[in-house]
Coordinates of C-alpha atoms and ligand atoms in Angstrom, one line a residue:
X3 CA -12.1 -34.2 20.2
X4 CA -8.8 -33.4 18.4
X5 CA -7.1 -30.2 18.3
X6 CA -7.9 -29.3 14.6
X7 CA -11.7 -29.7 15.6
X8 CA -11.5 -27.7 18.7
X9 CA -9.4 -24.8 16.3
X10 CA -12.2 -25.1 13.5
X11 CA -14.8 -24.7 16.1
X12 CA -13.0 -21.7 17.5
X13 CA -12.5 -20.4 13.9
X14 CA -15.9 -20.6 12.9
X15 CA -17.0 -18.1 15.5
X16 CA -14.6 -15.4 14.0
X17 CA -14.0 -16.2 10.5
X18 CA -17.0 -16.7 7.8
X19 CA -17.0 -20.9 7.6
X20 CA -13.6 -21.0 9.9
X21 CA -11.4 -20.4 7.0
X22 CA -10.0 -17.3 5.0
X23 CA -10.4 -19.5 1.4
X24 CA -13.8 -21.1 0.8
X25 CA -12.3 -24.6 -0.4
X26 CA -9.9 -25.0 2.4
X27 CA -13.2 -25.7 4.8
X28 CA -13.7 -29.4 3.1
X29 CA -17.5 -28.5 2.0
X30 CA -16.8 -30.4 -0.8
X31 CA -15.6 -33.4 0.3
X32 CA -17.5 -33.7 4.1
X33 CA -15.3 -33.5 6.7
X34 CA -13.4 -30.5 8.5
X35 CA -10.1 -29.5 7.9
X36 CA -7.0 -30.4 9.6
X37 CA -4.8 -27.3 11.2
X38 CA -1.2 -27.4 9.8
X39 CA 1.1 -27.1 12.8
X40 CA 4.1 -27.0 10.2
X41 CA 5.0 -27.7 6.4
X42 CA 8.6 -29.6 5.6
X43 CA 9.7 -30.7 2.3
X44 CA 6.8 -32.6 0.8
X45 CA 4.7 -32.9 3.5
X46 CA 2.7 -31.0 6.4
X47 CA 2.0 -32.6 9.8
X48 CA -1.3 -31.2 11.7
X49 CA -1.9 -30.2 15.2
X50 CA -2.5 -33.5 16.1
X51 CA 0.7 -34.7 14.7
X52 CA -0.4 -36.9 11.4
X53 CA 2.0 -36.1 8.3
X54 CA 0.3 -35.9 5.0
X55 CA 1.8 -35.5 2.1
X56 CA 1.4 -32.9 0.2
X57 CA -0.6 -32.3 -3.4
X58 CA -2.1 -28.9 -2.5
X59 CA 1.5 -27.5 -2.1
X60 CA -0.7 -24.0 -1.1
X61 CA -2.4 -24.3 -4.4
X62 CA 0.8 -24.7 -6.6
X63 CA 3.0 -21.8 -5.2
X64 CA 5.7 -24.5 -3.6
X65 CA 6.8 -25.7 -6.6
X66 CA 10.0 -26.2 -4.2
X67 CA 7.9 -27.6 -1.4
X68 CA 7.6 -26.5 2.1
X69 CA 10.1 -24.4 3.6
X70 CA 12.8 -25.1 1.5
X71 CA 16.6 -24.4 2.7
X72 CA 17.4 -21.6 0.1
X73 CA 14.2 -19.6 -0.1
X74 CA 14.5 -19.9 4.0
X75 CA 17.7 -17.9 4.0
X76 CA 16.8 -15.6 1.8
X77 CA 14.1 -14.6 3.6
X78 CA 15.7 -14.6 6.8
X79 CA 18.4 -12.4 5.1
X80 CA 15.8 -9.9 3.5
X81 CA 13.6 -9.5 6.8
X82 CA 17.0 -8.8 8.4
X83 CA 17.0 -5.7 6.5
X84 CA 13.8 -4.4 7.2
X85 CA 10.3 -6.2 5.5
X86 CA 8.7 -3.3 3.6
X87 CA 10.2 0.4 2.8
X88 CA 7.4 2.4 0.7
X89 CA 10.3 3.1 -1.6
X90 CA 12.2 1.2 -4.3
X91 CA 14.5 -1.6 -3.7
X92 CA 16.9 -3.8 -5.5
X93 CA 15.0 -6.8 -5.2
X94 CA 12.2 -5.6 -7.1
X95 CA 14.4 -5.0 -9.9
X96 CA 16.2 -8.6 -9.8
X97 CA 13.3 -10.7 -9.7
X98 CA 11.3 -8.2 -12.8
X99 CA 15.0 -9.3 -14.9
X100 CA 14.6 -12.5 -14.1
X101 CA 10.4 -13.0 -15.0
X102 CA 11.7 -11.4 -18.2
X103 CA 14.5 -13.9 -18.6
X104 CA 12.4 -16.3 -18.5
X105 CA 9.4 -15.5 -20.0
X106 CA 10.3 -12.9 -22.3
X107 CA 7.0 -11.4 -23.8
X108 CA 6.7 -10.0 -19.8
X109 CA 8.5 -6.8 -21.2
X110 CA 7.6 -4.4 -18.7
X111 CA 5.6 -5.6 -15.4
X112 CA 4.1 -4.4 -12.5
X113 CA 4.1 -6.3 -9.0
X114 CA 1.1 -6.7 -6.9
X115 CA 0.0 -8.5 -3.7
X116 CA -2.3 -11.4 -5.6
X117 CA -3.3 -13.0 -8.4
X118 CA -6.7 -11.4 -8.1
X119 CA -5.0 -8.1 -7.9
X120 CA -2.8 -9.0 -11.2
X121 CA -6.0 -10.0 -13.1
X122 CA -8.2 -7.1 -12.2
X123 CA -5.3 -4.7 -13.1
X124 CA -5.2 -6.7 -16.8
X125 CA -8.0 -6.2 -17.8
X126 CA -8.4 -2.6 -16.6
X127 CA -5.3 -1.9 -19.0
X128 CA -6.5 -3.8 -21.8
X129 CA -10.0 -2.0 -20.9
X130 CA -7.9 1.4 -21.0
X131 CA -5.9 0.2 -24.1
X132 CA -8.3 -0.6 -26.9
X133 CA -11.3 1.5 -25.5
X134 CA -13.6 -1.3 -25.2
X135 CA -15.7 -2.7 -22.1
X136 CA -16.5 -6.2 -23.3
X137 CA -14.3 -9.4 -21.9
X138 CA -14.4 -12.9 -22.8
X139 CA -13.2 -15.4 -20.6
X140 CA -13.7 -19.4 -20.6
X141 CA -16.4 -21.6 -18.4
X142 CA -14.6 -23.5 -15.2
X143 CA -12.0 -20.7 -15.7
X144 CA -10.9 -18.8 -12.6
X145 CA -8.8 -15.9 -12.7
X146 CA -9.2 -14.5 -8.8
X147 CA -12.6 -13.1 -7.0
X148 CA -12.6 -10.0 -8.5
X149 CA -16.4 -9.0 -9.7
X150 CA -15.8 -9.3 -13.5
X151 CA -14.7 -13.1 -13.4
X152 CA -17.4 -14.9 -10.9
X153 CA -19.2 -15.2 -14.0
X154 CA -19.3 -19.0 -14.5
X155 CA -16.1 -19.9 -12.6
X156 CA -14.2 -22.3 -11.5
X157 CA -12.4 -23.0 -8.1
X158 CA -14.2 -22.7 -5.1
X159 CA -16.9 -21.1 -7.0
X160 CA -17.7 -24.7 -8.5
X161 CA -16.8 -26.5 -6.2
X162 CA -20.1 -24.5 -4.2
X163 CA -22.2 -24.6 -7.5
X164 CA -22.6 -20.8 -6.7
X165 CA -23.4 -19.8 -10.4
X166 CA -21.9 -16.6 -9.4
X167 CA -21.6 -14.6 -6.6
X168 CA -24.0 -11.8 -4.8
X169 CA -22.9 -8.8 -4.9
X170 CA -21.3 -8.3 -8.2
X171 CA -23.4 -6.2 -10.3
X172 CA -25.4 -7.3 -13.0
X173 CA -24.4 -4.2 -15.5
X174 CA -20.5 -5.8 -14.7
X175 CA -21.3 -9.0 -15.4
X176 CA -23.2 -8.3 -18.8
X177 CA -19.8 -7.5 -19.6
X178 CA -18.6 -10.6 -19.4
X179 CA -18.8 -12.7 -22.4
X180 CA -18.1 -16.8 -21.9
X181 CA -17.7 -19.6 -24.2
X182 CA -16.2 -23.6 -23.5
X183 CA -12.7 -24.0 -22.9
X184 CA -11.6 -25.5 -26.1
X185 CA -14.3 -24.3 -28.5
X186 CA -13.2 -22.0 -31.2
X187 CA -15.7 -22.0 -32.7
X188 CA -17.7 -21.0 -30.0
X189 CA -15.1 -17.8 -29.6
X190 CA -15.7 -17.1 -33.4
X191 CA -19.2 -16.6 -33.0
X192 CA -19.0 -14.7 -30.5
X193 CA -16.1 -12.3 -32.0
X194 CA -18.8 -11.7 -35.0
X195 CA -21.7 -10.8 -32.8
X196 CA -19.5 -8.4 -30.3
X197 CA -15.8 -8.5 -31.9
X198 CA -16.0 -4.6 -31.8
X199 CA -17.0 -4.3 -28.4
X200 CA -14.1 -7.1 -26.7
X201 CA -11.4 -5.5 -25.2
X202 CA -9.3 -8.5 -24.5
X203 CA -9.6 -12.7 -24.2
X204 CA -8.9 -14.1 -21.0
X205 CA -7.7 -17.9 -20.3
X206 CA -5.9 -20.1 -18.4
X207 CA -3.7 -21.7 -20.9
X208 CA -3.8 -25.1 -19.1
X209 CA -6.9 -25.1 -17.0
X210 CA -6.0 -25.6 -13.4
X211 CA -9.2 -24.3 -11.3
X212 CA -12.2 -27.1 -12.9
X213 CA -9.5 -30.1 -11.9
X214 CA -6.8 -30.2 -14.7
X215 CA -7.9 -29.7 -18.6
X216 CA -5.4 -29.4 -21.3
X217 CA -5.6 -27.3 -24.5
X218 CA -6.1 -28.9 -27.7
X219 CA -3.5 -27.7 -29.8
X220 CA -5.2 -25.7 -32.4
X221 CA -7.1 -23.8 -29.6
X222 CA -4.6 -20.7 -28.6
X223 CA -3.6 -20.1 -31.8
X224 CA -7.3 -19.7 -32.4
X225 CA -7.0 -17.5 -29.7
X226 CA -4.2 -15.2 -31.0
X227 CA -5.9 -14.9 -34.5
X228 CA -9.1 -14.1 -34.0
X229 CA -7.7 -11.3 -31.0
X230 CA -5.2 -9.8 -34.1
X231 CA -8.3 -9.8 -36.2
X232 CA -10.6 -7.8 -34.2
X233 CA -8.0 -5.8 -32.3
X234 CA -8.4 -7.7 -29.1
X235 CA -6.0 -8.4 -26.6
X236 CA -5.0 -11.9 -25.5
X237 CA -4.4 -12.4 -21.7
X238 CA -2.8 -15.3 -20.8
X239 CA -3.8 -15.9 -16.4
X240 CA -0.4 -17.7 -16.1
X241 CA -1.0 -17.5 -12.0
X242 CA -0.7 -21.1 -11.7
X243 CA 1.2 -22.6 -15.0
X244 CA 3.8 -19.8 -14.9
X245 CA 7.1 -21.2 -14.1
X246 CA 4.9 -24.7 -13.4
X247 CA 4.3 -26.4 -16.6
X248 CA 7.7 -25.2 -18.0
X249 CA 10.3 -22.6 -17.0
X250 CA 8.7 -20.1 -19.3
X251 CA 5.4 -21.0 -18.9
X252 CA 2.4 -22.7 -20.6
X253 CA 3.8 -19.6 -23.5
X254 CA 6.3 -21.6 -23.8
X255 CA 5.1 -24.7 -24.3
X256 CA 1.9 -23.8 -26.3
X257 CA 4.2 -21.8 -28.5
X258 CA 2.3 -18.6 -28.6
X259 CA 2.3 -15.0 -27.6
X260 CA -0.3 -13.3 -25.5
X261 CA 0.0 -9.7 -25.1
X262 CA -0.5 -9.8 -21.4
X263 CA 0.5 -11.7 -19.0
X264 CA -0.8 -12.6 -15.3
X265 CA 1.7 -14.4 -12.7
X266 CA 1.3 -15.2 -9.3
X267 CA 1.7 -17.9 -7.0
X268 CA 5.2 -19.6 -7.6
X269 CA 6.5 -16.3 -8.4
X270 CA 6.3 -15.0 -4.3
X271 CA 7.5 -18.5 -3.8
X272 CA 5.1 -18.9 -1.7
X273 CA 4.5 -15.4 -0.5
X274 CA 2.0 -13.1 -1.7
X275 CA 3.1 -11.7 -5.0
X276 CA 0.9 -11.3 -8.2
X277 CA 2.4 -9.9 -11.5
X278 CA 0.7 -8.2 -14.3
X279 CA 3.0 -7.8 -17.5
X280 CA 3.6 -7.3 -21.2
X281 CA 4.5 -5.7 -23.9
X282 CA 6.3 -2.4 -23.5
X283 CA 3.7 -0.1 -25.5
X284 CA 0.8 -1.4 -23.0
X285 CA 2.7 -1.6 -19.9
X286 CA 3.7 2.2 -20.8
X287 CA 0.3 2.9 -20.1
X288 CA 0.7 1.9 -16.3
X289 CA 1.0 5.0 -13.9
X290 CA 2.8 6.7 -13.0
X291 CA 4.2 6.3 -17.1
X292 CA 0.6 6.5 -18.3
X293 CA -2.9 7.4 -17.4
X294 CA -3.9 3.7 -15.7
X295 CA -4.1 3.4 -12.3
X296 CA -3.2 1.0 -10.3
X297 CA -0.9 1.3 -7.0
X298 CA -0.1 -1.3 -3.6
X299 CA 1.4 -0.5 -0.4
X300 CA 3.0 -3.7 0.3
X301 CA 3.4 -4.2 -3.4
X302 CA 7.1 -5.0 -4.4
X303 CA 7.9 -6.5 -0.7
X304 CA 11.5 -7.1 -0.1
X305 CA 11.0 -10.2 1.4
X306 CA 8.6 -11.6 -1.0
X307 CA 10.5 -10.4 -4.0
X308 CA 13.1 -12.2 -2.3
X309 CA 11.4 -15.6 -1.4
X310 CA 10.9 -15.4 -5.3
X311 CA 13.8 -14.9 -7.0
X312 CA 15.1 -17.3 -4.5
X313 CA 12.5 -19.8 -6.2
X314 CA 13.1 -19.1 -9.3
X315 CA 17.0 -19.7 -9.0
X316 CA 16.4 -23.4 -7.8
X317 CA 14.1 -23.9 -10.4
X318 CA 16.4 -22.7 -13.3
X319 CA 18.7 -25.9 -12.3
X320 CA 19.4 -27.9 -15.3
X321 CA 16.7 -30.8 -15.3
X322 CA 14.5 -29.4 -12.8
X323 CA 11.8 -29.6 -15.1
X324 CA 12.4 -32.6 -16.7
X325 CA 12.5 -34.5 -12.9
X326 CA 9.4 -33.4 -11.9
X327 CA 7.2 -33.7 -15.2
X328 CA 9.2 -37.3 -15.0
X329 CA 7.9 -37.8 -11.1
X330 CA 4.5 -36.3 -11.9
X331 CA 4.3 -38.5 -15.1
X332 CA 5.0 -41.8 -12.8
X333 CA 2.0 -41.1 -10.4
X334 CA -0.5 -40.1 -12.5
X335 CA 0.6 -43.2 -14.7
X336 CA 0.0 -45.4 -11.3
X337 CA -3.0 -43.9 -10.1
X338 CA -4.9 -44.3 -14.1
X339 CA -3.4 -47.8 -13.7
X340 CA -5.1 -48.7 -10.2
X341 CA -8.0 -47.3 -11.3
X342 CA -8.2 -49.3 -14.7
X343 CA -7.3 -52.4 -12.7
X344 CA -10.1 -52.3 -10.6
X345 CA -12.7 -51.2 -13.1
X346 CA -13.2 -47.4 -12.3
X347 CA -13.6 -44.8 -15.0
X348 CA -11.0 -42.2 -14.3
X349 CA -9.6 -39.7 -17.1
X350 CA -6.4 -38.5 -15.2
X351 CA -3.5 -35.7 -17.1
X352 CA -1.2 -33.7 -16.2
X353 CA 1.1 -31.0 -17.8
X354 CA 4.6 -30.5 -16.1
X355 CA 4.3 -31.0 -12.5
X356 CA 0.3 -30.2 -12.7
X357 CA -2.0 -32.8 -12.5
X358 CA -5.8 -33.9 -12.5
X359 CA -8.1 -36.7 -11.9
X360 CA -11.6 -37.2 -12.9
X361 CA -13.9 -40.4 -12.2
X362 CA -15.9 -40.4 -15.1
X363 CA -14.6 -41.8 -19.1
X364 CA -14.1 -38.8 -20.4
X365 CA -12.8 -37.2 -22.8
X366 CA -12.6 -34.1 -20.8
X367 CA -12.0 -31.0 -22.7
X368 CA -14.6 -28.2 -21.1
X369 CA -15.9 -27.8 -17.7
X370 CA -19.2 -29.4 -18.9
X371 CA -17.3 -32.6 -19.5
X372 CA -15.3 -32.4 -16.1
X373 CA -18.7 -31.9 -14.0
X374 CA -19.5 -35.7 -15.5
X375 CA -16.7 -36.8 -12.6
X376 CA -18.7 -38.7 -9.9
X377 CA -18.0 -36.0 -7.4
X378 CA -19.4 -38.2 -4.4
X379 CA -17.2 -40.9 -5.3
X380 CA -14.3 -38.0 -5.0
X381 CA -15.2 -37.5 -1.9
X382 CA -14.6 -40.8 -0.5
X383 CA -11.7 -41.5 -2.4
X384 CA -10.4 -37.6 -0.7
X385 CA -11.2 -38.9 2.5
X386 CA -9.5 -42.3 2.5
X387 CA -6.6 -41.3 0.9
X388 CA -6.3 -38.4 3.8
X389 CA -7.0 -41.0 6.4
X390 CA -3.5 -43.1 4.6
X391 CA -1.4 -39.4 5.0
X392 CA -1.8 -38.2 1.2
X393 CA -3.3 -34.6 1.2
X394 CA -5.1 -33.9 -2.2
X395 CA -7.0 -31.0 -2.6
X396 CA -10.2 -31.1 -0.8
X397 CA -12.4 -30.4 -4.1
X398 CA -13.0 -32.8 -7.6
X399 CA -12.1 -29.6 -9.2
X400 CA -8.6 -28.6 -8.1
X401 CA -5.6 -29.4 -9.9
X402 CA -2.6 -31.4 -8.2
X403 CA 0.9 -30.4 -8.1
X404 CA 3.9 -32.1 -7.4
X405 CA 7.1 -30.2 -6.0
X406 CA 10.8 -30.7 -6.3
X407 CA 10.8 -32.0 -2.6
X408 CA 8.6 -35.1 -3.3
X409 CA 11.3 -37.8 -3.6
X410 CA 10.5 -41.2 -5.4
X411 CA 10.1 -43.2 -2.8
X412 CA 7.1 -40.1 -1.8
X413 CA 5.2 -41.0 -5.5
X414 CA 5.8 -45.1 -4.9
X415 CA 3.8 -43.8 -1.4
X416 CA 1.5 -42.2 -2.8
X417 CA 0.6 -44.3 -5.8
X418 CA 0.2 -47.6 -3.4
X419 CA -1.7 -45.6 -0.7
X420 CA -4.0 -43.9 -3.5
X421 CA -4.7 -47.3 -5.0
X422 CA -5.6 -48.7 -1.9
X423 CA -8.2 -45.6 -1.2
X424 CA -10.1 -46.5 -4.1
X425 CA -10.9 -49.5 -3.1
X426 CA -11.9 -47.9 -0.2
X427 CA -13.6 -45.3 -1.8
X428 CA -15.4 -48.5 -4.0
X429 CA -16.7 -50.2 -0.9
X430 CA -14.6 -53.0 -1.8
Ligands
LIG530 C1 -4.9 -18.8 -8.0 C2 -5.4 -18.2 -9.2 C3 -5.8 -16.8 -9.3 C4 -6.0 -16.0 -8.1 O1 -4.8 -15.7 -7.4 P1 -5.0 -15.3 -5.8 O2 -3.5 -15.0 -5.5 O3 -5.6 -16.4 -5.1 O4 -5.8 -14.0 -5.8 C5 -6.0 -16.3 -10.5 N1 -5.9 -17.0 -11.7 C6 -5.5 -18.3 -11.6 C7 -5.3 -19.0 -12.9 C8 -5.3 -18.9 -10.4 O5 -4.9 -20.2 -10.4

């Protein structure tokens, strides 16, 4: 019996599944998980001492992989000082400048603890804003577990095939309008039937939660328009491409302006931070300025406002981006090779360092299209290419991400081992 499965047994008897994350438990794929004993550049090593490395990255919030040198002393530094005050401090103030720096339509923000924290409090403000109860968001999209988006999901949610979750009301629900990622159309029709009634669109710009889907390129401008002609707001859930597909964003790159804003993940640097933010005249609304409520203990954290800005600075290098689009462009061009060479379908993207797989033709442009992936032949494929020390999320519906700390020589590794797990995977 190794040490991971004695820990997983142990966890199962005092945490729901023996996880604190539903996808982390490998349901999806077969198989338990292994116990991380440490994370170190691109790579984790278990309890039993394999070394994988790393395409979970903690679900894209190391864009500077594990325990980087200059995020480390920072947060030494800042714990030195005491880890949480219940008053202002500095840090909070530098690392607001510099989300706004570099992703300027963040006017005003507010920190919170999560990304499901930062979405909840969006869509209460743009609730609060325009007077309207109605939100739309996208199918496979996942913006957090709070009640209003388990309404067809994506994540762990579809990775379970839970169509939505117990527990959340149905009056809530009914509030929650969906269309297909990608279909304008779709959002048109809906805009005439309720357009009144829609407070705000939600959507991850570059879908990150049903595997990786990107945008066509007429789609968020459809968005913007048909928000600025009902008097909707437009919420871009930047909590996993913010600061990953560029260093402003998937705004930056898709060239258009929500009104809000949601950031989490890379911008803790690992620690838990979320972000809500926007234009001045909403985020005015905020208390204590305005009438919206929304408040955190821990929220502003020295040594998480820290571990961030200290993330951000690395990744405003010059070329940062460039590198690791470059890296991330070499492996998904390997793996779409090795597949084609030995006669599986795959449709395999990526944006930036963000990246996706699926086994099936394609073209995948919705969540309908991505649940065409052979999902069993995932599986196999997961647990070979675990088995040859590459960790890719433990679900077909999960993006990848690649970090500044995978070298070269890691995505030659990776491509050759990855290969060689489909023909595993195959049988063959
Ligand atoms: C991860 C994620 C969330 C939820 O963030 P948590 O910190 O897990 O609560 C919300 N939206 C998107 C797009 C995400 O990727």
């Amino acid at each position: 019996m190794t040490r991971s499965s004695e820990l997983f047994d142990r966890a199962k008897r005092v945490l729901p599944g023996g996880v604190n994350s539903p996808v982390r438990a490998f349901r999806a794929v077969g198989g338990t998980p292994f116990f991380v004993a440490h994370g170190h550049g691109s790579s984790l090593a278990d309890v039993d001492g394999h070394e994988y490395l790393d395409y979970v990255c903690s679900w894209g919030a190391l864009i500077l992989g594990h325990a980087h040198p200059a995020v480390l002393d920072a947060v030494r530094a800042a714990a030195a000082r005491g880890w949480t005050y219940g008053a202002p401090c500095e840090a909070e103030v530098d690392l607001a400048e510099e989300v706004r720096r570099r992703i300027p339509s963040l006017e005003m923000m507010r920190f919170v603890n999560s990304g499901t924290e930062a979405t909840m409090a969006a869509v209460r403000l743009a609730r609060a804003v325009t007077g309207r109860e109605l939100i739309l968001k996208f199918e496979g999209c996942y913006h957090g577990h709070a009640d209003s988006f388990l309404v067809k999901a994506g994540s762990g949610v579809a990775t379970l095939g839970l169509p939505d979750s117990p527990g959340v009301p149905a009056g809530l629900a009914s509030l929650t309008l969906t269309a297909p990622f990608n279909d304008a159309r779709a959002v048109a029709d809906l805009f005439r039937e309720h357009g009144g009634r829609i407070a705000a669109i939600i959507v991850e710009p570059y879908v990150g939660n049903a595997g990786f889907i990107a945008p066509e390129s007429d789609f968020h401008p459809a968005l913007r328009d048909v928000c600025d002609q009902y008097g909707a707001l437009l919420i871009f859930d930047e909590v996993m491409t913010g600061f990953r597909v560029a260093a402003g964003g998937a705004q930056e790159r898709l060239g258009v302006k929500p009104d809000l804003t949601t950031l989490g993940k890379i911008v803790g640097g690992g620690f838990p931070v979320g972000v809500y933010g926007g234009r001045a005249d909403l985020m005015k609304r905020v208390a204590p300025e305005g009438p919206v409520y929304q408040a955190g203990t821990l929220s502003g954290n020295p040594v998480a406002m820290a571990a961030g800005l200290a993330t951000l600075r690395e990744t405003s290098r010059p070329g940062f981006y460039e590198a690791l689009e470059k890296r991330t462009a070499r492996l998904v061009a390997g793996l779409r090779t090795a597949a084609e060479r030995r006669g599986i379908a795959i449709t395999a993207a990526y944006t930036g360092s963000m990246w996706g797989a699926y086994f099936t033709a394609g073209p995948v442009n919705n969540y309908g299209e991505a649940q065409q992936s052979d999902a069993a032949f995932f599986a196999r494929w997961h647990k070979a290419a675990l088995a040859r020390g590459v960790f890719l999320a433990p679900s077909a519906f999960e993006a990848g991400f690649v970090s500044s700390a995978h070298s070269d020589a890691d995505i030659d590794f990776t491509i050759t081992e990855l290969d060689a797990a489909l023909g595993e995977a195959r049988g063959r």
